[in-house]
Structure formats: structure tokens, C-alpha cells
XYZ file of C-alpha atoms in Angstrom:
372
model
C 120.781 42.310 38.834
C 121.878 45.563 37.232
C 125.596 45.857 36.641
C 126.482 49.194 38.254
C 129.912 50.469 39.350
C 131.306 53.834 40.420
C 134.958 54.749 39.784
C 136.579 57.187 42.182
C 140.072 58.529 42.911
C 141.102 59.978 39.544
C 140.875 63.416 37.939
C 138.357 62.126 35.440
C 137.582 60.852 31.954
C 138.496 61.263 29.174
C 142.110 60.858 30.230
C 144.280 63.964 30.254
C 146.742 63.390 33.058
C 148.212 59.998 33.881
C 148.094 56.242 34.032
C 145.088 55.835 36.300
C 143.024 58.205 34.137
C 143.931 56.266 31.000
C 143.024 53.009 32.715
C 139.705 54.438 33.952
C 138.814 55.594 30.443
C 139.523 52.190 28.907
C 137.736 50.307 31.698
C 134.675 52.579 31.609
C 134.168 52.173 27.861
C 134.888 48.439 28.074
C 132.217 47.970 30.761
C 129.675 50.225 29.012
C 129.995 48.037 25.904
C 129.158 45.020 28.087
C 126.002 46.423 29.575
C 127.336 48.061 32.731
C 126.216 51.406 34.106
C 129.387 53.318 34.971
C 129.739 56.499 37.013
C 133.046 58.383 37.267
C 133.803 61.251 39.636
C 135.862 63.978 37.951
C 137.873 66.893 39.350
C 138.107 70.348 37.844
C 140.081 73.338 39.071
C 138.213 76.471 40.024
C 136.151 78.186 42.662
C 134.031 75.925 44.836
C 130.609 75.469 43.331
C 127.865 72.962 42.597
C 128.643 69.464 41.391
C 127.897 69.148 37.675
C 126.328 65.987 36.278
C 126.711 65.056 32.615
C 127.450 62.127 30.325
C 130.481 61.222 28.210
C 130.215 58.295 25.761
C 127.672 56.596 27.994
C 129.625 57.234 31.199
C 127.801 59.203 33.889
C 130.104 61.897 35.257
C 129.934 63.998 38.383
C 132.406 66.870 38.102
C 133.481 68.538 41.343
C 135.175 71.959 41.249
C 138.082 72.282 43.694
C 139.662 75.613 44.601
C 142.907 74.248 46.072
C 145.692 72.872 43.870
C 148.130 69.988 44.356
C 147.847 67.272 46.967
C 145.473 69.240 49.203
C 143.131 69.775 46.270
C 143.122 66.028 45.633
C 142.281 65.322 49.267
C 139.360 67.779 49.167
C 138.138 66.288 45.889
C 138.239 62.734 47.223
C 136.381 63.729 50.396
C 133.631 65.536 48.460
C 133.333 62.627 46.002
C 132.860 60.073 48.759
C 130.343 62.251 50.618
C 128.355 62.820 47.428
C 128.355 59.136 46.549
C 127.147 58.105 50.000
C 124.375 60.718 50.098
C 123.205 59.918 46.576
C 122.586 56.274 47.435
C 123.490 55.275 43.900
C 124.971 51.814 43.592
C 126.691 49.543 46.067
C 129.955 48.761 44.243
C 132.904 51.170 44.096
C 136.306 50.870 42.430
C 138.772 53.217 44.138
C 141.963 53.961 42.214
C 144.761 54.659 44.675
C 144.908 54.572 48.466
C 146.056 58.143 49.149
C 142.824 59.027 50.971
C 141.718 55.548 52.002
C 140.936 56.781 55.525
C 137.870 58.492 54.035
C 136.512 55.121 52.846
C 135.445 53.923 56.300
C 131.822 55.201 55.908
C 131.326 52.773 53.018
C 131.403 49.966 55.551
C 128.464 51.414 57.472
C 126.446 51.967 54.298
C 126.928 48.479 52.856
C 128.928 49.783 49.915
C 131.523 47.289 48.683
C 134.797 49.026 47.909
C 137.537 47.485 45.769
C 140.791 49.462 46.014
C 143.618 49.427 43.483
C 146.531 49.989 45.863
C 148.897 51.429 43.241
C 152.603 51.380 44.248
C 154.358 51.732 47.587
C 153.866 55.470 47.408
C 155.181 56.329 50.870
C 158.657 55.056 49.942
C 159.180 57.700 47.277
C 162.076 60.022 48.019
C 160.233 63.174 46.988
C 157.863 63.162 49.975
C 158.544 65.033 53.198
C 158.182 63.222 56.530
C 154.606 64.315 57.171
C 153.584 63.390 53.627
C 155.146 59.955 53.967
C 153.364 59.474 57.286
C 150.024 60.378 55.683
C 150.584 57.913 52.843
C 151.775 55.146 55.183
C 148.688 55.547 57.362
C 146.384 55.548 54.349
C 148.000 52.422 52.943
C 147.079 50.709 56.214
C 143.574 52.187 56.078
C 143.133 50.879 52.548
C 144.069 47.408 53.694
C 141.638 47.592 56.618
C 138.686 49.423 55.082
C 138.679 48.035 51.543
C 136.547 44.964 50.956
C 139.111 43.705 48.467
C 142.494 44.939 47.239
C 143.952 44.965 43.725
C 147.728 44.872 43.251
C 149.157 45.752 39.849
C 152.321 43.679 40.354
C 153.218 40.398 42.126
C 155.663 42.243 44.394
C 152.957 44.722 45.393
C 150.771 41.743 46.285
C 153.615 40.332 48.373
C 153.954 43.679 50.135
C 150.233 43.962 50.850
C 150.191 40.367 52.103
C 152.289 41.531 55.064
C 149.253 43.633 56.075
C 146.272 41.429 55.161
C 145.502 37.892 54.017
C 146.516 37.002 50.465
C 142.914 35.934 49.893
C 141.930 39.599 50.095
C 144.265 40.566 47.211
C 143.958 40.031 43.458
C 146.891 40.784 41.162
C 145.898 42.492 37.887
C 148.590 44.459 36.034
C 148.276 47.702 34.127
C 147.571 47.522 30.392
C 148.337 49.439 27.212
C 147.557 49.560 23.497
C 149.825 47.719 21.124
C 151.408 50.148 18.660
C 152.545 48.597 15.377
C 153.097 51.856 13.507
C 153.501 55.540 14.359
C 153.482 58.852 12.499
C 157.121 59.440 11.607
C 156.465 63.106 10.810
C 155.877 63.748 14.540
C 159.653 63.525 15.004
C 160.204 66.581 12.813
C 159.126 69.065 15.468
C 161.954 67.808 17.700
C 164.528 67.509 14.918
C 164.911 63.750 15.397
C 165.574 60.900 12.981
C 164.353 57.295 13.459
C 166.837 55.130 15.334
C 169.100 58.078 16.110
C 167.787 58.835 19.579
C 167.012 57.219 22.935
C 163.893 58.064 24.934
C 163.269 58.542 28.669
C 159.756 59.422 29.857
C 159.658 60.044 33.589
C 159.028 62.630 36.253
C 162.394 64.269 37.018
C 162.747 62.788 40.496
C 165.862 61.178 42.048
C 164.077 57.827 42.476
C 163.743 57.555 38.684
C 167.540 57.432 38.169
C 167.359 60.591 36.051
C 170.739 61.970 37.118
C 172.492 58.603 36.730
C 171.114 58.141 33.209
C 172.097 61.620 32.022
C 175.571 61.354 33.561
C 176.145 57.927 32.030
C 175.066 59.077 28.585
C 177.099 62.294 28.812
C 180.408 60.584 29.686
C 181.498 60.812 26.063
C 180.195 61.791 22.601
C 177.528 59.339 21.454
C 176.508 60.552 17.996
C 172.993 59.996 19.313
C 170.359 62.138 21.070
C 169.020 61.368 24.529
C 165.448 62.707 24.746
C 164.400 63.440 28.338
C 160.651 64.026 28.453
C 159.468 65.716 31.636
C 158.792 69.059 33.251
C 162.193 70.406 34.279
C 162.128 73.620 36.304
C 165.138 75.876 36.860
C 163.830 76.682 40.339
C 164.421 73.099 41.525
C 168.015 72.169 42.487
C 167.705 68.567 41.307
C 166.448 69.672 37.908
C 169.332 72.132 37.672
C 171.821 69.370 38.509
C 170.439 67.160 35.740
C 170.685 69.932 33.148
C 174.191 70.948 34.235
C 175.553 67.430 33.863
C 173.991 66.918 30.428
C 176.081 67.011 27.267
C 174.929 68.913 24.196
C 173.472 65.636 22.870
C 170.763 65.599 25.570
C 167.423 67.140 24.584
C 164.923 68.453 27.145
C 161.699 69.071 25.158
C 159.545 69.473 28.288
C 156.474 67.484 29.254
C 154.714 66.308 26.083
C 151.120 65.077 26.358
C 150.373 64.679 22.656
C 149.828 60.912 22.346
C 150.915 60.781 18.709
C 154.263 62.421 19.487
C 154.868 60.201 22.520
C 154.037 57.076 20.531
C 156.413 58.139 17.754
C 159.203 58.741 20.285
C 158.809 55.261 21.753
C 158.296 53.531 18.407
C 161.267 55.068 16.582
C 163.741 55.146 19.494
C 166.796 52.972 19.289
C 165.778 51.896 22.779
C 163.831 53.104 25.800
C 165.396 53.697 29.230
C 163.314 53.149 32.357
C 165.058 54.225 35.547
C 162.224 53.855 38.071
C 163.377 52.235 41.304
C 160.081 52.310 43.250
C 156.653 51.140 42.222
C 154.715 48.283 40.725
C 153.671 47.933 37.095
C 154.652 51.341 35.762
C 152.383 52.498 32.894
C 155.231 54.099 30.947
C 157.200 50.851 30.883
C 154.158 48.837 29.794
C 153.477 51.359 27.022
C 157.090 51.021 25.867
C 156.648 47.249 25.680
C 153.481 47.827 23.670
C 155.401 49.779 21.033
C 158.008 47.022 20.764
C 160.758 49.191 22.219
C 164.032 47.604 23.239
C 164.234 48.196 27.006
C 167.129 49.223 29.241
C 165.788 49.373 32.806
C 166.988 49.839 36.357
C 167.548 46.412 37.866
C 164.925 45.846 40.559
C 162.210 43.307 41.243
C 159.475 45.567 39.857
C 161.060 46.217 36.461
C 162.381 42.653 36.148
C 158.890 41.183 36.267
C 157.388 43.729 33.873
C 160.077 43.798 31.185
C 161.153 40.171 31.579
C 164.354 38.439 30.505
C 164.454 40.122 27.095
C 165.450 43.522 28.483
C 168.853 44.810 29.593
C 169.348 46.150 33.122
C 171.657 48.480 35.037
C 172.229 48.805 38.774
C 174.105 52.114 38.963
C 175.727 54.797 36.846
C 178.765 52.696 35.893
C 176.562 49.782 34.829
C 174.428 52.208 32.818
C 177.567 53.411 30.990
C 178.460 49.823 30.068
C 174.978 49.066 28.774
C 174.845 52.279 26.770
C 178.209 51.477 25.195
C 176.934 48.063 24.211
C 173.499 49.066 22.941
C 174.847 52.021 20.971
C 177.249 49.797 19.065
C 175.879 50.185 15.545
C 177.539 46.927 14.525
C 175.269 44.915 16.840
C 171.776 45.402 15.434
C 170.841 41.778 16.142
C 170.685 42.387 19.886
C 168.442 45.452 19.497
C 166.108 43.498 17.203
C 166.036 40.580 19.642
C 165.129 42.943 22.489
C 162.335 44.503 20.459
C 160.839 41.109 19.654
C 161.073 40.107 23.322
C 159.236 43.281 24.366
C 156.342 42.544 22.026
C 156.112 38.952 23.216
C 156.109 39.994 26.886
C 153.441 42.608 26.188
C 151.152 40.205 24.348
C 151.461 37.585 27.074
C 150.340 39.824 29.955
C 149.590 43.491 29.267
C 147.004 43.790 26.471
C 143.912 45.793 27.410
C 141.529 42.942 26.556
C 143.305 40.654 29.002
C 143.575 43.266 31.765
C 140.051 44.673 31.465
C 138.558 41.186 31.275
C 140.167 40.366 34.607
C 138.739 43.544 36.131
C 135.227 42.771 34.899
C 135.414 39.261 36.326
C 136.451 40.633 39.723
C 133.697 43.268 39.660
C 131.104 40.645 38.749
C 132.259 38.424 41.610
C 131.735 41.285 44.094
C 128.482 42.438 42.488
C 127.025 39.016 43.227
C 128.227 38.816 46.852
């Protein structure tokens, strides 16, 4: 039997946007090297037009132009991808990344197409969504549970959540992965005026649920003789973004959203430690990538981050607790604790989050469903 799979639900490969795209790129190339035929549906912005077929490093791509931007553009893209896949009659195994338009997956059932859905995080709980957007996501989470042949959870707590909707037998837990970084280009720090070990890094969307305001306030309580680097797209037109900037001391740096992988790797690798304030979600790619660089981790204390970062990290529950942890971890006389945390991060990463381990689990699951 030919090993054929179609990946849907992302903006495309090679990765240019986020965690799911990076995962899809690694998985596609991993499967191609093992004799699979892989198709990926890709989205491009522009006027509506014909679907373009091409190939990238052995991966068959169908690129769909979408006129609308934002969430509505994604919905249109997903709908057109699914319709094209069904009409083409190519393959009977689909890996859907994300459940945001899972309602559209019902036709797969009538066509005998087996659909494995990575259910991502509990998206509808995020504070940024308006009521109608939350309702849409909540409904589609249910649709994913009903219409998917099998579900993939990227975190044990996501599996527990999904098990309140469907049988545990229908869910496989496979976490997100990352590359291990053992060295980084130190010259990449020059463009930001940073020195190794003299800064702390936060990489997150500037949303309330990511504890952005609490972190900046805690850091800015007093002079630190250290730089807090806040990567993300901060806009003056957004009140929350304004509030974050206004509370920041002159030791907080807002360099914008940086997508250059070499710069991002250098920031994680040479930071004194990495702060992860996410309060909602499963296995967050940014946290896994920080573990992969051996960063010491200070994270918001919740069941998601606790499982990912493990016992070797430090945790905070609120702004006051964040102040206490910052005071402790910025004590230059206590390098042993920072070094211990870094070693613990590498050990946790190697135990669970290497790409070989993660992608091998995905291939096994795909093979199981290919043979059903």
C-alpha cells in the first residue's frame, strides 16, 4: 500500500508563520525521507484565482489565493482546501492541524476519508476572542471531536479535556517538538545592543492571557541592571499594548516581532533566563524551543507549563510572585541555580521533545490509520 497523507489547516510550507507551520515542515520532510507521498495545502494572500500546484523538496503543494485577511480569510482557505481535496479524490488519509473549522470536515465521513485532527489548545478560552468568536471555536471543538476519526492532543491536560467529550481511546497524546540548539551566533545580539547573560527574553503575542503586563510591571518595580527583551508586535492603537509600554521602565526593550530564526535562537541561547507567561494552552512551541536551547525557565504556574518545563523550572502565580522570582534569579551571586535550571531544561527536552521522538510517534499513528 502506498503511504500517502495530506496535511491541511496551516498557511503552508516552508514555515514562515508559526508553530504549526514549523511542525508541518519538519513532519513533511521526515515522511518524504521515509517513502511517503505528502501533499500540503498552502494559503497565499491576493485576489481569488486558480489553485496553483507545485513541488517543494518533494512535497506536493496546492496553493490557494485568498482575498480576505485574518480569521475570515483562514475560514475561506480551509473551506476551499477541503472542497479541492474531496473533488480531487487524491488519498484517503488527512492530517488536520487545528480544529478552528472542524465543522467543514463532515464531508470526509461520506467520502471514506480518514481524518486525524491535532486539536491544538483550548482556543475558545482565550481572553482575546469576542463572544461570537468564542462560540464559533467552542462549536468547532465539538465538531472536531465528533467528525474526526482520531484526535491528537499535544499535552496530557489537553487529552484530559478532550476526554470529557469523547472516549480516551479516540485520543493520542503527542507533544510538540523542537531542534536542540547547542550554540548560537553571538553577533546576532549586536543589532539589539545586547550582551550575553545581561538580558532576559520573553517571546509571546502581547495578549493579557500571556501575563505580559504582570511580567513588565514586576521587572520594572526597581532598577535591575539588566534588559528585559519583549519580542512581539506592539501597536500604539491597542489600549493593552499602550498599557504595557507605559508601565515599562527604561530597561525594557521592545524590538518588535522578529522572525529571523538566527536572532531568535541567539536571544534564547544567551539570555540569563526565559520567561513564559502563557496561562492557556497545551504544549506551547515557544516554551519547548526555549527548553531546546537550554534556557533557564521562569514560567506562569499552571498545569500546562508545569508538565512541559518540569520540576527544574521556577514558577510564578501573580505579579508579586514574579517580583520575588526575578529578585532571586537576578542575584548575580547565585549562578549555581541558573546553571542547574539550564541543565534541567536540556534534560527535560531530550526526554520528551526532540523532533525524532515526536515525528516518529506521528508516523506510527499515521501508519496505524493507513492500514485500517
